[in-house]
PDB file of C-alpha atoms in Angstrom:
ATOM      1  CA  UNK A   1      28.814 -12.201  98.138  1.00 62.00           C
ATOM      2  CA  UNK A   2      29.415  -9.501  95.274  1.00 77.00           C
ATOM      3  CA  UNK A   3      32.127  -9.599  93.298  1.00 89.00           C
ATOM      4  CA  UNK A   4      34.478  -6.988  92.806  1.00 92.00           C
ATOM      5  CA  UNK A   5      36.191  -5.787  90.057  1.00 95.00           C
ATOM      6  CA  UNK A   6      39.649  -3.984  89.880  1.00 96.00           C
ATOM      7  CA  UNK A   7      41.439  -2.347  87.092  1.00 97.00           C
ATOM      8  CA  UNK A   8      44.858  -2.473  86.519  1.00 97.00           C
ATOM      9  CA  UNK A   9      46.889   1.373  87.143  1.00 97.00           C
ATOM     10  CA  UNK A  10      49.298   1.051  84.410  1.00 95.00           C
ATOM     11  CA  UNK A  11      51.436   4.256  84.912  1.00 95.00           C
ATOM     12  CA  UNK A  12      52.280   1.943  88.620  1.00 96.00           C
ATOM     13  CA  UNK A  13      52.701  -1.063  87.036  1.00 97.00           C
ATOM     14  CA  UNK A  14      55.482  -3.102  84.737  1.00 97.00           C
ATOM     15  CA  UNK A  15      55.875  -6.481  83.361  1.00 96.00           C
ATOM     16  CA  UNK A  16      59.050  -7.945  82.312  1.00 96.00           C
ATOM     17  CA  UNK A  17      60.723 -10.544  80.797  1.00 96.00           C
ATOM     18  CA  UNK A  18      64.378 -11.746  81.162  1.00 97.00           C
ATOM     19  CA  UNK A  19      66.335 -13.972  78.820  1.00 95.00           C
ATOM     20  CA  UNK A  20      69.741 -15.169  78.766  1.00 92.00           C
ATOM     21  CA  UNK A  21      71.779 -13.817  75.781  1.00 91.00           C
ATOM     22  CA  UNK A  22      75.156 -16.013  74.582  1.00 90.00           C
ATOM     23  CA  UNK A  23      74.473 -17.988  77.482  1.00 87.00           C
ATOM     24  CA  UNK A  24      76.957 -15.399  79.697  1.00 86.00           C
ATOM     25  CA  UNK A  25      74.219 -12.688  80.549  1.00 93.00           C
ATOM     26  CA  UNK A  26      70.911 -11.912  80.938  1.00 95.00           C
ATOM     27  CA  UNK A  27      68.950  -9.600  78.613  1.00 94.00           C
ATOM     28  CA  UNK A  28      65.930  -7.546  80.241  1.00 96.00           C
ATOM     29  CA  UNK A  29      62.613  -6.250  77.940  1.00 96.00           C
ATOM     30  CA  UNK A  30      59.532  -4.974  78.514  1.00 96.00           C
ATOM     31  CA  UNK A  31      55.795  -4.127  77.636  1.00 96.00           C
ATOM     32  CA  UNK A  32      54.791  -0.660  77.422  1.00 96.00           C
ATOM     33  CA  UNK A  33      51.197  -1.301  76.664  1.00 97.00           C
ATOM     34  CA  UNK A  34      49.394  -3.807  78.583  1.00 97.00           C
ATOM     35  CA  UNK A  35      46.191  -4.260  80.405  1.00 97.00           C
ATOM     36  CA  UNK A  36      44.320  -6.508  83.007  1.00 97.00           C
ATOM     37  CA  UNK A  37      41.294  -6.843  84.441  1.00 96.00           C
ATOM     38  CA  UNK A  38      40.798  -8.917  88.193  1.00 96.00           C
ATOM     39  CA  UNK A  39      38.097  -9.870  89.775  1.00 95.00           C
ATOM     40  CA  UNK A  40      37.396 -11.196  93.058  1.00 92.00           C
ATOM     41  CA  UNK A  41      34.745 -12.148  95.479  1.00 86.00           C
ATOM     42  CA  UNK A  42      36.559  -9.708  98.805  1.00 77.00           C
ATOM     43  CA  UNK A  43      40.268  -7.974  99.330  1.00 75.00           C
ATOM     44  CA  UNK A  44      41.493 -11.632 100.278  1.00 80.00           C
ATOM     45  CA  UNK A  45      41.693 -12.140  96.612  1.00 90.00           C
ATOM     46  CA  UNK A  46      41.554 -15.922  96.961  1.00 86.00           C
ATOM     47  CA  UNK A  47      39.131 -16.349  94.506  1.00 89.00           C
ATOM     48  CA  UNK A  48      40.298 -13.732  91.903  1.00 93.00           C
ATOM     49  CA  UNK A  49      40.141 -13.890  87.916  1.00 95.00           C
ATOM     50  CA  UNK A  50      42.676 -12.713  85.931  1.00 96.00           C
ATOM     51  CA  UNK A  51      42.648 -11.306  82.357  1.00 97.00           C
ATOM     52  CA  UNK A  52      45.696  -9.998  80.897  1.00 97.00           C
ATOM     53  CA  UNK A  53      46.553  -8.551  77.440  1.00 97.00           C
ATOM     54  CA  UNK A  54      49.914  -7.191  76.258  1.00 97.00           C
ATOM     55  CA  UNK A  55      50.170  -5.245  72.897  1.00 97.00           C
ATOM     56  CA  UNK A  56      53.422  -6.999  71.649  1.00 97.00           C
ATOM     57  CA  UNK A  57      54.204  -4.022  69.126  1.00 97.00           C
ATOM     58  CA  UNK A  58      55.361  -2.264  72.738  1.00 97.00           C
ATOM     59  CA  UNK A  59      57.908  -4.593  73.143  1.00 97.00           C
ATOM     60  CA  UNK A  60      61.266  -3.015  74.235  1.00 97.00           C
ATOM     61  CA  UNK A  61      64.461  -3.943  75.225  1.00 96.00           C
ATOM     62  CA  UNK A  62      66.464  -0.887  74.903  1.00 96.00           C
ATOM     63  CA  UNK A  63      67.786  -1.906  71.753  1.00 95.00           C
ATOM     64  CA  UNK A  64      65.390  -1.108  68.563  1.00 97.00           C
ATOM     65  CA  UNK A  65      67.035  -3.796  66.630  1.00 96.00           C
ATOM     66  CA  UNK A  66      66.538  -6.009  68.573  1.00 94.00           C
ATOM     67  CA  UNK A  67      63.100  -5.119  69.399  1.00 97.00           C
ATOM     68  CA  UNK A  68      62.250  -5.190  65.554  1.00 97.00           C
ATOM     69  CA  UNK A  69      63.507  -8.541  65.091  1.00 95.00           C
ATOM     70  CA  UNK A  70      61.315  -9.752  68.597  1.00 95.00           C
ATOM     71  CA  UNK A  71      58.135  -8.333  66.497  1.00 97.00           C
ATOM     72  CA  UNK A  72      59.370 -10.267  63.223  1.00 96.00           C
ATOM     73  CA  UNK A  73      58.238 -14.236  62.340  1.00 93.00           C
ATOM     74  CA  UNK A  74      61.211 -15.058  63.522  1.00 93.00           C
ATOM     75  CA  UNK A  75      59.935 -14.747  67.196  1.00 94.00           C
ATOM     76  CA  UNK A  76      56.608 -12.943  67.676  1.00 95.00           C
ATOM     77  CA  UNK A  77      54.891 -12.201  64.855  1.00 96.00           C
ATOM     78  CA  UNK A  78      53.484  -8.662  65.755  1.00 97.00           C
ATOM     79  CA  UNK A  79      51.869  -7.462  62.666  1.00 97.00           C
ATOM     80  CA  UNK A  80      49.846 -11.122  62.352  1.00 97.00           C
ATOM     81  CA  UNK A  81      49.410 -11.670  66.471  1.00 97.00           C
ATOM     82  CA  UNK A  82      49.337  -8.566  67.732  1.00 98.00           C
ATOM     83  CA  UNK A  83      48.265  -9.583  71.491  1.00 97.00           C
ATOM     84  CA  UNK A  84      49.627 -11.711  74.164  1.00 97.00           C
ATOM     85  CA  UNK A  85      47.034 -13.025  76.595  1.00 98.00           C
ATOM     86  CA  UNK A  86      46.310 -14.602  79.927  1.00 98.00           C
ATOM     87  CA  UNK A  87      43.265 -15.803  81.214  1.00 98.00           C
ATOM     88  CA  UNK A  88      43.330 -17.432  84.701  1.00 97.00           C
ATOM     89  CA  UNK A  89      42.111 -21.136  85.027  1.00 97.00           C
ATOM     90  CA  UNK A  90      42.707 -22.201  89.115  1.00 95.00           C
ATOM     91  CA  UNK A  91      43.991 -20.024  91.958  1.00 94.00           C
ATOM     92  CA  UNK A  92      45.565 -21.410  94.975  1.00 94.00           C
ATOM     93  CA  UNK A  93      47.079 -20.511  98.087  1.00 92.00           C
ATOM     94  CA  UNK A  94      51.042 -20.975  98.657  1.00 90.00           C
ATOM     95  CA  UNK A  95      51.294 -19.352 102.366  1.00 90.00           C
ATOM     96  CA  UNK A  96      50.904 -15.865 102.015  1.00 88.00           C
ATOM     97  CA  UNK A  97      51.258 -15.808  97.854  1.00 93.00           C
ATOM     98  CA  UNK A  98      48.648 -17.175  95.462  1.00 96.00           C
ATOM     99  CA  UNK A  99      49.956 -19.979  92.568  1.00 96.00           C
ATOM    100  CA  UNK A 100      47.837 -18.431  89.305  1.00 97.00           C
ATOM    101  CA  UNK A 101      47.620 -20.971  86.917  1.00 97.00           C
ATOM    102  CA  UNK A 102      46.051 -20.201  83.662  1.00 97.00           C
ATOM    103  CA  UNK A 103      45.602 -20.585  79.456  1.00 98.00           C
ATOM    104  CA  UNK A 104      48.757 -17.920  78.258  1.00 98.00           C
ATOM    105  CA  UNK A 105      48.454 -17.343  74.507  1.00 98.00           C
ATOM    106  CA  UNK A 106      51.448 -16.249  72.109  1.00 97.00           C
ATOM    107  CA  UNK A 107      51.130 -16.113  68.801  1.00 95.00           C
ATOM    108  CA  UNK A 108      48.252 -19.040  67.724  1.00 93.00           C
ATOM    109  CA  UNK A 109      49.817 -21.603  70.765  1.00 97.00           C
ATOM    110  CA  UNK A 110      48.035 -21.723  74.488  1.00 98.00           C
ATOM    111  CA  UNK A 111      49.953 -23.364  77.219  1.00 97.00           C
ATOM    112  CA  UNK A 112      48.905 -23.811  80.176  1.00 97.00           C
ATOM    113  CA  UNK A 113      51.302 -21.635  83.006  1.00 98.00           C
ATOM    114  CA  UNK A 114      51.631 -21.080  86.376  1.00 97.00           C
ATOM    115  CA  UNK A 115      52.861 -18.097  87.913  1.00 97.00           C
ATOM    116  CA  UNK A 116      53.427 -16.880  91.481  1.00 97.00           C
ATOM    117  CA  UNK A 117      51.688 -13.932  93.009  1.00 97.00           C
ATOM    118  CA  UNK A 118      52.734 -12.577  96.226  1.00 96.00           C
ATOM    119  CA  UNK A 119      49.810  -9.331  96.979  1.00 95.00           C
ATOM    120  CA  UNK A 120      51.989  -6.411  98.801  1.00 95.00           C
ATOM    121  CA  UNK A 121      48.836  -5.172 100.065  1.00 94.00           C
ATOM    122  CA  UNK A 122      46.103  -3.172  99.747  1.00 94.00           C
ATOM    123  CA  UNK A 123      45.993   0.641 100.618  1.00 95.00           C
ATOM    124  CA  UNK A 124      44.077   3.614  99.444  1.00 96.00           C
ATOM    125  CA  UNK A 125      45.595   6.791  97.688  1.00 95.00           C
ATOM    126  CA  UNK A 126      45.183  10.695  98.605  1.00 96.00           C
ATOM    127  CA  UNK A 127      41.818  10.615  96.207  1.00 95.00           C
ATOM    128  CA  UNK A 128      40.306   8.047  97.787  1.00 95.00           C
ATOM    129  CA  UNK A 129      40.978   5.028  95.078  1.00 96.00           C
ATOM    130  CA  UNK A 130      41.290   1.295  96.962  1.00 96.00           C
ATOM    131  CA  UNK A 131      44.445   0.070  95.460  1.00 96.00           C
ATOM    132  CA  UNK A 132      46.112  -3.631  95.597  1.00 96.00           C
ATOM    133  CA  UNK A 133      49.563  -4.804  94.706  1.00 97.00           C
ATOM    134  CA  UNK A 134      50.900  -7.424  93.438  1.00 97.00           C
ATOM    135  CA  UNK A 135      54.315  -8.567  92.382  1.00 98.00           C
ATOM    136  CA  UNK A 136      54.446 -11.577  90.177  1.00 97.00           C
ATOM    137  CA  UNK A 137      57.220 -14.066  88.743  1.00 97.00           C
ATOM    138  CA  UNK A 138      57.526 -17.367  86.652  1.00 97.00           C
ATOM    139  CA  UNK A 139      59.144 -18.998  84.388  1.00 98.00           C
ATOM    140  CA  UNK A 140      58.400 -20.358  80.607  1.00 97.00           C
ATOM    141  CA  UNK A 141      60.049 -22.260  78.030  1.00 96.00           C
ATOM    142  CA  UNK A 142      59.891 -19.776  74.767  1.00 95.00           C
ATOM    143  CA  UNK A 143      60.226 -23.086  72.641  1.00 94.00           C
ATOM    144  CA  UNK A 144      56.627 -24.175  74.024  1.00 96.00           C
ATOM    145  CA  UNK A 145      54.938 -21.349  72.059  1.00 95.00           C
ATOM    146  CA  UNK A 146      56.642 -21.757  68.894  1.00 91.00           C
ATOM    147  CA  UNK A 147      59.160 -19.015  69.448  1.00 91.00           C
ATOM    148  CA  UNK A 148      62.529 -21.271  68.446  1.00 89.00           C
ATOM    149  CA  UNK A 149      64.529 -19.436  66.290  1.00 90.00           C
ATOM    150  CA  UNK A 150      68.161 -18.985  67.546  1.00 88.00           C
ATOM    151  CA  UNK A 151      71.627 -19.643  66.624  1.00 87.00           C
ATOM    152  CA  UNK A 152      74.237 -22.146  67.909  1.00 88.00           C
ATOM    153  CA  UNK A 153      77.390 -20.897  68.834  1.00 86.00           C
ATOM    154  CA  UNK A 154      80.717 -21.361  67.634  1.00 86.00           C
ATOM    155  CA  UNK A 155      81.969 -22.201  71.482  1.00 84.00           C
ATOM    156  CA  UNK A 156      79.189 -24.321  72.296  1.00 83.00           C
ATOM    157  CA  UNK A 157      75.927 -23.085  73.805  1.00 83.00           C
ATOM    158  CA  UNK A 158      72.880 -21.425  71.754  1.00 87.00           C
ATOM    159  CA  UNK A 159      72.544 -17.194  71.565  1.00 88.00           C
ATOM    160  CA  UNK A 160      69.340 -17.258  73.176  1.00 92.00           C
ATOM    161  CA  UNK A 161      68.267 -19.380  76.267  1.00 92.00           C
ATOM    162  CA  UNK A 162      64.855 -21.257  75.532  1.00 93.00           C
ATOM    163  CA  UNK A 163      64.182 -20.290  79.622  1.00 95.00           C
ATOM    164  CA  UNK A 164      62.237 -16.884  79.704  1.00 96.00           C
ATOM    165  CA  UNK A 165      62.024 -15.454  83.255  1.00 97.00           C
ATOM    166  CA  UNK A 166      58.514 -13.213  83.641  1.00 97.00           C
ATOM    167  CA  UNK A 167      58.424 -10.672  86.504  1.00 97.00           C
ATOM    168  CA  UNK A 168      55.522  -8.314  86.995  1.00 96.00           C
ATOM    169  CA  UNK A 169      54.763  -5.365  89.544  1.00 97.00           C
ATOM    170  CA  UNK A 170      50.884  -4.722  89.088  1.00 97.00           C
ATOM    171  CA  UNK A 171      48.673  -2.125  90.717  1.00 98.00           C
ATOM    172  CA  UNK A 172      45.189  -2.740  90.514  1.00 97.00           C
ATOM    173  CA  UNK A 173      42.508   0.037  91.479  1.00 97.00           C
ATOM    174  CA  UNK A 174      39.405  -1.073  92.876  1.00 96.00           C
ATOM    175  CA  UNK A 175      36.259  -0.424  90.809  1.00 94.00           C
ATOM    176  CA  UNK A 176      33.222   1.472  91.995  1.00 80.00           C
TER     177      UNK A 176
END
């Protein structure tokens, strides 16, 4: 069986992250340069690969404070690890969604994560371009990667959560 390659469509795609922020609320960033590359042996995708990379100087959460002190040593590290990655270990099937587990890299630390991938489907555009979909969520503990600064507060309660909440929609476009 040939395997088949797809490309992900960034200007249809987004990943997020959510953290809680004085433990009251929820704070919302994203990447705005990332790529992936999937692989798989049909449209079934149960035996796709996944490699990810996100720039993390495109960090942004609205705020550019904030985003400068996400790129600092006190969290990321931009200018000295200036990638995240993801590289798929094990796929399996959960019902109609996929558990990806794989090696996620931040800064010099690799954990091993699992996410959950639920494929919307796969459809092909006006120009002829075999497009999939997928929309994916998980959850990590920053703390596990060496990102641990924060600051206790004076009513109890930290001013970031060590819970980080990662939600993705990806398009993919099938390769010729």
């Amino acid at each position: 069986m040939a395997t088949v390659k797809w490309s992900l469509d960034p200007t249809h795609s987004e990943l997020q992250f959510k953290v809680k922020h004085l433990m009251i609320s929820t704070v919302t960033g994203d990447f705005k340069s990332f790529s992936a590359d999937l692989t798989s042996d049909d449209e079934n995708f149960e035996n796709m690969q996944v490699d990810f990379k996100a720039d993390m100087s495109s960090i942004d959460t609205r705020n550019q404070d904030r985003d400068n002190h996400l790129r600092s040593g006190d969290f990321f590290d931009a200018e000295k690890y200036p990638e995240m990655t993801f590289k798929s270990t094990g796929i399996t099937k959960d019902g109609d969604d996929f558990i990806v587990a794989g090696n996620l890299t931040i800064k010099d630390v690799t954990k091993e994560i699992k996410l959950k991938a639920e494929l919307g489907g796969v459809n092909t555009d006006p120009w002829g371009n075999t497009k999939a979909g997928f929309t994916i969520n998980g959850k990590i503990n920053r703390g596990d990667f060496g990102l641990t600064w924060n600051a206790a507060l004076e009513t109890g309660g930290v001013m970031v959560s060590d819970e980080v909440k990662i939600l993705g929609e990806l398009q993919f476009v099938k390769q010729a």
